[in-house]
PDB file of C-alpha atoms in Angstrom:
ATOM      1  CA  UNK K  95    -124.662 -26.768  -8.092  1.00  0.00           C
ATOM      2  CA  UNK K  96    -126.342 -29.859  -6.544  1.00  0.00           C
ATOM      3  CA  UNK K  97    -124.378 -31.520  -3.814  1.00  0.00           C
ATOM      4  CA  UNK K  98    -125.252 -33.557  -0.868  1.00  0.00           C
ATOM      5  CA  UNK K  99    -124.892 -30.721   2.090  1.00  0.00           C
ATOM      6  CA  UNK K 100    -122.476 -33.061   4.162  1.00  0.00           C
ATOM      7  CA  UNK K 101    -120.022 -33.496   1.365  1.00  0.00           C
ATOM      8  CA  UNK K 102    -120.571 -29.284   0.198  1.00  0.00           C
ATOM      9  CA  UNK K 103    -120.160 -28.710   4.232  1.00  0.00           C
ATOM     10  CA  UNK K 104    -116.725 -30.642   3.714  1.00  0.00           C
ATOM     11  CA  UNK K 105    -115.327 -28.993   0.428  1.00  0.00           C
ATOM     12  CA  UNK K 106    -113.104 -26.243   0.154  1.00  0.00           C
ATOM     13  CA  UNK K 107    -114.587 -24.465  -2.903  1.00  0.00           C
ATOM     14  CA  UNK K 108    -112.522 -21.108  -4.034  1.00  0.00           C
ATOM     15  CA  UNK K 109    -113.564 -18.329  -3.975  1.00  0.00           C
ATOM     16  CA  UNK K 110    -115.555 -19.039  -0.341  1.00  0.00           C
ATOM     17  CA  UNK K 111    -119.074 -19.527  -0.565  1.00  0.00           C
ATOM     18  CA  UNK K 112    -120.561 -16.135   1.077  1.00  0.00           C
ATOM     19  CA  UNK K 113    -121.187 -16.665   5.287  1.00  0.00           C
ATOM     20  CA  UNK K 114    -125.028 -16.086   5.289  1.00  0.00           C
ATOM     21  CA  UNK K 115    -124.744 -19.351   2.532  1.00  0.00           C
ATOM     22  CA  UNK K 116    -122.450 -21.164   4.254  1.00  0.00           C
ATOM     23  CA  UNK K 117    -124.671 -20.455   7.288  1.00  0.00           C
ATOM     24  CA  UNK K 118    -127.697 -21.627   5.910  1.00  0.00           C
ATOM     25  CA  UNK K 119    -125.980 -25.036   4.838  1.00  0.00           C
ATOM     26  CA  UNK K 120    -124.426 -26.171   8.230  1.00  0.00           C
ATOM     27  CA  UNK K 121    -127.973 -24.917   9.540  1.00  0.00           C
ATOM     28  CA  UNK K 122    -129.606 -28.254   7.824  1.00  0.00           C
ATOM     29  CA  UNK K 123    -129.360 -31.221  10.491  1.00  0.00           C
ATOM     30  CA  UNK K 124    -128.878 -34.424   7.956  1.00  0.00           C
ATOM     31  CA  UNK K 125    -128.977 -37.362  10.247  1.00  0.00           C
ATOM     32  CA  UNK K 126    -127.500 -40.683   9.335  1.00  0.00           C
ATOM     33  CA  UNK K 127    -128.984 -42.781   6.991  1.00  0.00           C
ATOM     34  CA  UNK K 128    -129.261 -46.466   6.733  1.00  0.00           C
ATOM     35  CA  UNK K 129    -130.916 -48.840   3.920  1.00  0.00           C
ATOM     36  CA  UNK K 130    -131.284 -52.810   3.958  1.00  0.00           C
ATOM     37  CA  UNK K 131    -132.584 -55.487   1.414  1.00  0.00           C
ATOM     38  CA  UNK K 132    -132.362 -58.911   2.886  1.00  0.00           C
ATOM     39  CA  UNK K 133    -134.257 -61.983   0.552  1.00  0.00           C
ATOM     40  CA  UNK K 134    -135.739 -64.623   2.157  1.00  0.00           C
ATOM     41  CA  UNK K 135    -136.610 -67.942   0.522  1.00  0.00           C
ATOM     42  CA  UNK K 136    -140.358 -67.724   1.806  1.00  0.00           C
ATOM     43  CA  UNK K 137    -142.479 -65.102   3.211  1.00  0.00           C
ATOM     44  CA  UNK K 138    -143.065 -65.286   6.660  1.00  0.00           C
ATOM     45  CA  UNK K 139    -143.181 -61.700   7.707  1.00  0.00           C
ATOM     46  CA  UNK K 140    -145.810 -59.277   7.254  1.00  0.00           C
ATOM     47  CA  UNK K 141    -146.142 -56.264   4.630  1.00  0.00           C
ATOM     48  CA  UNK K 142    -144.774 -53.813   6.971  1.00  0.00           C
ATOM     49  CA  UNK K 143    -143.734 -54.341  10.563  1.00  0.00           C
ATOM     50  CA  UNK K 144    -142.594 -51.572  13.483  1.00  0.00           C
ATOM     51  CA  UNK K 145    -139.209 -51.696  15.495  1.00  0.00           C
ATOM     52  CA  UNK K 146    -141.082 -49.827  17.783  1.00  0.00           C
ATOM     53  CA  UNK K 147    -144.308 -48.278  19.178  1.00  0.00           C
ATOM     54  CA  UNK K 148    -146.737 -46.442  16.820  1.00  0.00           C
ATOM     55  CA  UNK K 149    -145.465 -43.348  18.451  1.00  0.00           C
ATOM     56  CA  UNK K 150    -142.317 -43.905  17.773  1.00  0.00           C
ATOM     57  CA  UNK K 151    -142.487 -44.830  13.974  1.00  0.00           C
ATOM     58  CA  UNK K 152    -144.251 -41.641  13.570  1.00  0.00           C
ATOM     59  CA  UNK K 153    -141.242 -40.156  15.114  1.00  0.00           C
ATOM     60  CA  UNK K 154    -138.560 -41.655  12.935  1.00  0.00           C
ATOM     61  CA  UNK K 155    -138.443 -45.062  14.332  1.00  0.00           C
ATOM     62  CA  UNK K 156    -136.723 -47.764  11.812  1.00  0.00           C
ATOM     63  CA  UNK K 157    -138.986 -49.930  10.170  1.00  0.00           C
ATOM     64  CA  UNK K 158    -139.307 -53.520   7.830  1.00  0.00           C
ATOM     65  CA  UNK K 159    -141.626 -53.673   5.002  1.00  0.00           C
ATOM     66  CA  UNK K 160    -141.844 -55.996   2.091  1.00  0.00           C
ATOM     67  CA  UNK K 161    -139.906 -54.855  -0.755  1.00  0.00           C
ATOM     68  CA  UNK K 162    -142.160 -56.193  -3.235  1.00  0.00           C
ATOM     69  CA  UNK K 163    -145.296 -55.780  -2.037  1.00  0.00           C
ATOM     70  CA  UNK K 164    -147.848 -55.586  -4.561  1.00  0.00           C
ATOM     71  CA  UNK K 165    -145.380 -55.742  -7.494  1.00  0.00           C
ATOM     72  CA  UNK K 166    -145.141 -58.656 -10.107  1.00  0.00           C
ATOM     73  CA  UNK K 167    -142.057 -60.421  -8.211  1.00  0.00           C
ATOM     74  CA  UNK K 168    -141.669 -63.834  -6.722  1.00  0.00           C
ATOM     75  CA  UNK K 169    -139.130 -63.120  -4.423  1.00  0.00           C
ATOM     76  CA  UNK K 170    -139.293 -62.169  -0.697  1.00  0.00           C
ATOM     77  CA  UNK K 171    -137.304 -59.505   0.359  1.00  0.00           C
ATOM     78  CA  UNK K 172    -137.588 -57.106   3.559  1.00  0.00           C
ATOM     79  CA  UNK K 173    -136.237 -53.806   3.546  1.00  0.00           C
ATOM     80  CA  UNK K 174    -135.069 -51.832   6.449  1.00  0.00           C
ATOM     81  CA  UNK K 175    -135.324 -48.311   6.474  1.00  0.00           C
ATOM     82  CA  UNK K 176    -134.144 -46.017   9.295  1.00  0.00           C
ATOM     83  CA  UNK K 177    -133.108 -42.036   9.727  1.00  0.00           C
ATOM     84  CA  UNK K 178    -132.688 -39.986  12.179  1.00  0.00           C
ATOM     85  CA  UNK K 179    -130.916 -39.610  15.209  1.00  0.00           C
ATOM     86  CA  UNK K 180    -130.284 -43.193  16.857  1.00  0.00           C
ATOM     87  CA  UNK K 181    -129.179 -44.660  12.867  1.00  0.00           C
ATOM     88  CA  UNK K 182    -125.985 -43.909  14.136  1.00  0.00           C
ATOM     89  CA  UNK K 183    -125.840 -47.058  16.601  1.00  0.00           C
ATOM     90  CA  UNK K 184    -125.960 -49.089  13.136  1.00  0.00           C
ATOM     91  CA  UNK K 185    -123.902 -47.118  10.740  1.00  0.00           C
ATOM     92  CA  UNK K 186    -120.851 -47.164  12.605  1.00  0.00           C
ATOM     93  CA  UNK K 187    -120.564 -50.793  12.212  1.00  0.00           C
ATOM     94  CA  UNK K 188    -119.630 -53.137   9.290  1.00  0.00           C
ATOM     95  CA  UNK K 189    -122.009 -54.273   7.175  1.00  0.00           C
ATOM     96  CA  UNK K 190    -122.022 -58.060   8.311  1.00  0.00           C
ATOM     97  CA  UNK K 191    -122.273 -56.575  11.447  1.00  0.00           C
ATOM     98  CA  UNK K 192    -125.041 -54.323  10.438  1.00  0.00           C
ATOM     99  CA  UNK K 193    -127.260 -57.761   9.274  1.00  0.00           C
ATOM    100  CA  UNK K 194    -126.310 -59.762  12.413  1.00  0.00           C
ATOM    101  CA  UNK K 195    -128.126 -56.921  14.669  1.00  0.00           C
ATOM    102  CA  UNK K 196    -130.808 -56.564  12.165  1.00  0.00           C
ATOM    103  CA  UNK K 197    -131.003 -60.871  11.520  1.00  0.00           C
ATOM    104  CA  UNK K 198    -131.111 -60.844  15.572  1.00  0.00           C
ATOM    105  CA  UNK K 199    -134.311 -58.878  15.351  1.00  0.00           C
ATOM    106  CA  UNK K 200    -136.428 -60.382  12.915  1.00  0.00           C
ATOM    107  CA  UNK K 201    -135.737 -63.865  14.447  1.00  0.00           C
ATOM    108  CA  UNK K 202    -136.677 -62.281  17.981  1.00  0.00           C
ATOM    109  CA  UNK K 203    -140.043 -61.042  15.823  1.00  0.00           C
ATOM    110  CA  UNK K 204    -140.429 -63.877  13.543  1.00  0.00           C
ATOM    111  CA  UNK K 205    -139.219 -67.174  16.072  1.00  0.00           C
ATOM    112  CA  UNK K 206    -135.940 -67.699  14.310  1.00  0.00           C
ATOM    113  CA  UNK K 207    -137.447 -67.462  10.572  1.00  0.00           C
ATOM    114  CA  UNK K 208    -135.125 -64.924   9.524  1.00  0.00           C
ATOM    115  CA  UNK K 209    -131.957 -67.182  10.189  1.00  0.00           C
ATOM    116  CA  UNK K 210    -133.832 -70.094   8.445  1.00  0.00           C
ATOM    117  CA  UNK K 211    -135.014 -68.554   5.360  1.00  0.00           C
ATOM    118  CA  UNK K 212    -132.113 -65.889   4.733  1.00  0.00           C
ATOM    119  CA  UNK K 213    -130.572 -65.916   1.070  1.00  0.00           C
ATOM    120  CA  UNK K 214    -128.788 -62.518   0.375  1.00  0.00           C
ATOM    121  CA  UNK K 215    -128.677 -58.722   1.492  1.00  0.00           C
ATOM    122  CA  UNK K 216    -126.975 -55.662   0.632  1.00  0.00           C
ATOM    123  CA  UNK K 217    -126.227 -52.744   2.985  1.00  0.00           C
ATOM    124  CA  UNK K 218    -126.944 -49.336   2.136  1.00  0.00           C
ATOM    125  CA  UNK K 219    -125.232 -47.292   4.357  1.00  0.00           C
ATOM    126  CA  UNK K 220    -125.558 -43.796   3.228  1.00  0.00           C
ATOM    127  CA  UNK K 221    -123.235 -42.060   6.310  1.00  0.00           C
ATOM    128  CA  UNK K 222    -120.343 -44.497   4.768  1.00  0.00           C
ATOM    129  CA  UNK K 223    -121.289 -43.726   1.152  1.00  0.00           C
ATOM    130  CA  UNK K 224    -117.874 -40.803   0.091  1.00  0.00           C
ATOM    131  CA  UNK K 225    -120.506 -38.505  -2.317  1.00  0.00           C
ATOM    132  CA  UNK K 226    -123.443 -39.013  -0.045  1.00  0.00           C
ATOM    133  CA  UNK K 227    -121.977 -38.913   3.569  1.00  0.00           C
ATOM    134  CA  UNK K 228    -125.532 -38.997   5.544  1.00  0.00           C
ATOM    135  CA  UNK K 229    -129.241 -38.956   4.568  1.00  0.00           C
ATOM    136  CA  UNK K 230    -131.289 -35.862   3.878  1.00  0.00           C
ATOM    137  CA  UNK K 231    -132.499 -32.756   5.072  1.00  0.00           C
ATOM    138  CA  UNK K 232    -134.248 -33.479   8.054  1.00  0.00           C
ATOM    139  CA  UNK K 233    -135.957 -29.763   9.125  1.00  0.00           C
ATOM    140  CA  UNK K 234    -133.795 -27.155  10.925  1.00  0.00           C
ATOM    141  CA  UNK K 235    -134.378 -23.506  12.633  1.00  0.00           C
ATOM    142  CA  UNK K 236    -135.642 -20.849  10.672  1.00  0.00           C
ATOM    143  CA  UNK K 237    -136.693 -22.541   7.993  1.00  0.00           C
ATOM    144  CA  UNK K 238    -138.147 -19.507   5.576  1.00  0.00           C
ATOM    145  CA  UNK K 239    -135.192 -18.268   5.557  1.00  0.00           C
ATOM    146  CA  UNK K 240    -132.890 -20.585   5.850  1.00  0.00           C
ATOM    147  CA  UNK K 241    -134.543 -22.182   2.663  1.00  0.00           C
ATOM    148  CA  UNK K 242    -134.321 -19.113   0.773  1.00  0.00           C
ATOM    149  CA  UNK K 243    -130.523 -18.541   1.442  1.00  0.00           C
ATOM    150  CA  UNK K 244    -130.175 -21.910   0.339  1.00  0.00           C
ATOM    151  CA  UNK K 245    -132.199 -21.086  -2.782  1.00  0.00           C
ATOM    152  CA  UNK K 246    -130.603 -18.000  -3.604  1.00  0.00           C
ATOM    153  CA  UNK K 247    -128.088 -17.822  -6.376  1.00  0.00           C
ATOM    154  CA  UNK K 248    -125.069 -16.024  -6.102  1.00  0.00           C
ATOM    155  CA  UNK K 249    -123.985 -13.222  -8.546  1.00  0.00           C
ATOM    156  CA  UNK K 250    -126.199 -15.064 -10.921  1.00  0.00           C
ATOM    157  CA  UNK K 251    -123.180 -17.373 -11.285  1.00  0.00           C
ATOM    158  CA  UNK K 252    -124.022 -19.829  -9.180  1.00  0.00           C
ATOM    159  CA  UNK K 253    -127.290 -21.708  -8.568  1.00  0.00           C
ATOM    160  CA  UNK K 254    -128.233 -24.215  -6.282  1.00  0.00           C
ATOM    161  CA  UNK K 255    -130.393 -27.346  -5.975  1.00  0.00           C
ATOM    162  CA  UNK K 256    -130.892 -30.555  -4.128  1.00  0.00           C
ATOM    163  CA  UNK K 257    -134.001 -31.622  -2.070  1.00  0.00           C
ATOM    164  CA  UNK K 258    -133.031 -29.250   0.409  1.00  0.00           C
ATOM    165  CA  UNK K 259    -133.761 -26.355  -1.612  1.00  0.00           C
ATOM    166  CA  UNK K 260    -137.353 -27.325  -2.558  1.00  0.00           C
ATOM    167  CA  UNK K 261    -139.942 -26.292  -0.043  1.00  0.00           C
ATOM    168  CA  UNK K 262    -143.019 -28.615  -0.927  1.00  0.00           C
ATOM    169  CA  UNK K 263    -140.990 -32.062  -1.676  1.00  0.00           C
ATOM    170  CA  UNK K 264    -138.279 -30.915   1.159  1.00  0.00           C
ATOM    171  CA  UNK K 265    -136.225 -34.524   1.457  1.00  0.00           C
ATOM    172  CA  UNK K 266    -136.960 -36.457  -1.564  1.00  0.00           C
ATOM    173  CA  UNK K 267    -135.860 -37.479  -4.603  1.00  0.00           C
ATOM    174  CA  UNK K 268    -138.378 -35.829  -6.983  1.00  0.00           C
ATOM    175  CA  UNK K 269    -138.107 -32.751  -4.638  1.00  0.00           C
ATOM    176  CA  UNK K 270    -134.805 -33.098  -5.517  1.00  0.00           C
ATOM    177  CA  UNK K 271    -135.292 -33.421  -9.621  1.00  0.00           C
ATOM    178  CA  UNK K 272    -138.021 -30.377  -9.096  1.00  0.00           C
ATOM    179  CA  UNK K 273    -135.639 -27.527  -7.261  1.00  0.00           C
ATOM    180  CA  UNK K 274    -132.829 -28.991 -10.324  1.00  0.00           C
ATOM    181  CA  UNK K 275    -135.513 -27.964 -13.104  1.00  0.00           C
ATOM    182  CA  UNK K 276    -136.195 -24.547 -11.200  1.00  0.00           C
ATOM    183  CA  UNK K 277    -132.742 -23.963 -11.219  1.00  0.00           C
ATOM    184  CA  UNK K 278    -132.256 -24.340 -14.564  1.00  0.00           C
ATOM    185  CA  UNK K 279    -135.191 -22.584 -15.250  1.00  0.00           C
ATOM    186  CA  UNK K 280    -133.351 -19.782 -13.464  1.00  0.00           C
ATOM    187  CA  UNK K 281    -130.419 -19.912 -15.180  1.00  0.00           C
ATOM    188  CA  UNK K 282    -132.343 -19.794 -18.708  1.00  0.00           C
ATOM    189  CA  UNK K 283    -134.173 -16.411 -17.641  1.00  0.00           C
ATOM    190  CA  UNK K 284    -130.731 -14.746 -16.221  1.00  0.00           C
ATOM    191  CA  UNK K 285    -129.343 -15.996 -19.255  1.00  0.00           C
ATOM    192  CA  UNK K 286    -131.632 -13.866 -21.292  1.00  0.00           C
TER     193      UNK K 286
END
């Protein structure tokens, strides 16, 4: 089974999912989540620029960088990219309202560039999303064994994978496609 941990942490499965699993899951913190792509008709920003202090990127601070930096494209296009606790002052809003805050910043940055040069966006808002419902494992307490309770099959019925299952890649998508291979690599050897 591979499910987002906010939507499993919302499903009634039957029979109930044994405590010490269902423990492990609400264990995970999964902050909110927030994705945007806005195109520009030039490029006046630079390849990556902070919301914040250095400090505070390196402590989950939302940043912009260039889309298509380095790739064969001729279009301009920021993306902003923020997790973690504070998302949440963005994701409970619409998404026009989401680009007016975020429009409102780059102009402060950029001298009213953003406004000038602005063609399209699209909002990913991963807290709104129904199958997604936030972003991704984010660390938690006990983490040895939290992860292996999370890892652990039960009755070798039921397996389990997702990023938050795979110890080395721990929040990503190949993590993600890794602890689904294991899995099934699991499954094939109980099978047997």
């Amino acid at each position: 089974m591979t499910v987002p941990l906010v939507v499993m942490n919302n499903t009634q499965l039957f029979p109930e999912l044994p405590a010490r699993k269902r423990q492990a899951m609400e264990n995970v913190y999964i902050p909110s989540g927030l994705k945007v792509w806005i195109e520009f008709d030039e490029d006046f920003y630079s390849d990556m620029q902070l919301t914040g202090s250095l400090y505070g990127y390196i402590n989950d601070a939302p940043i912009f960088f260039d889309s298509v930096f380095r790739k064969p494209s001729s279009r301009h296009c920021l993306t902003y990219f923020d997790v973690g606790p504070n998302t949440h002052k963005l994701t409970g809003l619409d998404d026009d309202e989401i680009l007016s805050k975020l429009m409102e910043k780059l102009d402060n940055i950029f001298d009213g560039k953003a406004t000038r040069h602005y063609l399209n966006h699209h909002v990913q808002n991963w807290e709104k999303q129904p199958y997604i419902g936030g972003a991704y494992s984010f660390g938690w307490d006990n983490y040895d064994r939290t992860l292996r309770e999370l890892q652990r099959p039960i009755n070798k019925k039921l397996y389990f994978a997702g990023e938050h299952t795979e110890p080395v890649e721990v929040a990503t998508v190949h993590g993600a496609a890794i602890s689904g291979r294991q899995a099934a690599q699991e499954v094939l050897k109980d099978l047997q």
